[in-house]
Amino acid sequence: MKLTTAQALVRWLLAQRSETLDGREVPLFPGVFAIFGHGNVLGLGTALEEHRDELPVWRGQTEQGMALAAVGYAKATHRRQVGVVTSSIGPGALNMVTAAGVAHANRLPVLLLPGDTFTSRAPDPVLQQVEHFGDPTATVNDAFRAVSRYFDRIVRPEQLLSTLPQVARVLTDPADAGPVTLALPQDVQAETYDFPDALFAPVTHRPQRPRPDRRALTEAAGLLRTARKPLLVLGGGVRYSGAGERALAFAERHGIPVTETTAGRTLVPHGHPLHAGPLGVTGSASANVLAAEADVVLAVGTRLQDFTTASWTVFSPGVRLITLNAARFDAVKHGALAVVGDADAGLVDLAGQLENWQADPLWTERASAERGRWDAHIDTLRAASGEVPTYAQVVGAVNDLSEPHDYVMTASGGMPGELIGGWRGSGSIGMDVEYGFSCMGYELAGAWGAAMAHTEGLVTTMLGDGSYLMLNSELFSAAFAGHPFVAVVCDNDGYAVIARLQEGQGGKPFNNFLGDCRSAHTTPPRVDFARHAESLGCAVFTASTVDDVRAAYAKAREAAVAEHRPAVVVVRTQPDSWTEAGAWWEVGVPEHLAGREGFERGKSGQVRYVNDRL
């Protein structure tokens, strides 16, 4: 079949299918986000137009925003579907690098197709080309190498035959999933080649469930049997495996208290008696108390990053770690006994070796008791009096009015701590806190992608004024395309959570709150977020009290669904009231600051675990 490189690539995209965790067959690549320029409009753009009825193409306003939307889509589909994003050469391509970092840090699949400079070099330097004096093969797309799980530059059409199977492998592999970048020189996009028909035969990619090594399982089961105070930690890998119910049944069978990481949040119904709450700096005091006493920790589908482990101070020095993870890279970290395999299959096999072993009932009961104390603390924060609402009160209002199948999101600033620590979920997979990269601006762009994918309930994204100003243009994209969600924008006059970190360690207020920034004006201008969001095509509601928030959010939900567009709630919030889990986080503190003493105390409790079996 004689096709251009671009035509062949599009036909291959159409041929790829995916099996969801509930057994449905869907397109692996359900759509493309595109901004066209001279580097892709006539090659890939023409090929996409030929299949516009089969492969939807959505136009965004920024390349970064489109790629973040694709990341949000992948998260909302539990990595079973992949967004495709194409840009032109130069600035368009580089705009996507940040989003690639988000996908890479969070192990989420996305296919990036940036245009590239001419392989012929005939028109060098072409418009938007960056010339490297000592390396004519280098282009701006080499910046993607550091944030791609797989990178290739297609300089001959026939190279697709060998690279496309690798593209599919990485995008669908539970251990290697992440961003894939195919750089496409614009002259090669238009070159023709006789491609074999077999390249375009339909292929269905099914969830892989590699089973752990039997010896590792036996060792892990033996270690668990010695535990007096075991703890189960559930991460994002449990979500992507569809193993939430399995993990909860495992905990119930053996009486093990359960905690969640950021990526594993809302896997466990909040009121379940074994639910100890979320773990770590942005988690809950209840989970952290149990973690400090646990003697054996079974961590499933998590890399145990520093916010989860309070920079490795949350567990006792004598704890033994067992990690069940599809990625060996993650399983062998932190001195753990590594059990490499799928979360669902691994828990089945591990339960088979534990038989009727049970944790001490007194320890089992601690989960509910400690979480009850944390719940009472959150209730106090939500009920606090004051004219200006706190983040905790805004989250509480949204939480109370949400439905069981809704989906809530955030990424940066103070809101992750409020959602992770304070949200009360029903047990459905209903939260996306992008805290692997903590990318300001993901909240709105990612919500656009999530709204495309999450059709059972309503998507609500929660963010501060700083994130809104960082990247808001995809509000218009979602309004134009007709994808509804609710955005709750909390205006506290700047980067309040960073100001809290700065001043809390003894630093002077500087360059975070707008009032502490350099300005030529005695009375600096303020942003009217409501009018701005309205100008981007959104339904808008404002609030100034907690009761206002409830009323505005209820109206926003109705408007988003009825009008098929984003609805924005704007509310002024307190700049200095936060939900605290009482855990330590390591940041560099200079010796002359007051926070140095606390830093030294935290470092003294930090443990680096070593695998004594190696």
PDB file of N, CA and C in Angstrom, residues 13 38 138 461 600:
ATOM      1  N   LEU A  13      -2.476   3.994  13.777  1.00  0.00           N
ATOM      2  CA  LEU A  13      -3.185   4.449  14.975  1.00  0.00           C
ATOM      3  C   LEU A  13      -4.611   3.913  14.995  1.00  0.00           C
ATOM      4  N   HIS A  38       3.942  24.905   9.983  1.00  0.00           N
ATOM      5  CA  HIS A  38       4.607  24.459   8.745  1.00  0.00           C
ATOM      6  C   HIS A  38       5.288  23.111   8.913  1.00  0.00           C
ATOM      7  N   ALA A 138      21.343  17.566  15.738  1.00  0.00           N
ATOM      8  CA  ALA A 138      20.574  17.924  16.929  1.00  0.00           C
ATOM      9  C   ALA A 138      19.479  18.920  16.587  1.00  0.00           C
ATOM     10  N   THR A 461     -12.430  20.109  39.012  1.00  0.00           N
ATOM     11  CA  THR A 461     -11.023  20.401  39.253  1.00  0.00           C
ATOM     12  C   THR A 461     -10.917  21.584  40.200  1.00  0.00           C
ATOM     13  N   GLU A 600      17.237  19.847  61.204  1.00  0.00           N
ATOM     14  CA  GLU A 600      18.183  18.899  61.806  1.00  0.00           C
ATOM     15  C   GLU A 600      17.448  17.803  62.561  1.00  0.00           C
TER      16      GLU A 600
END
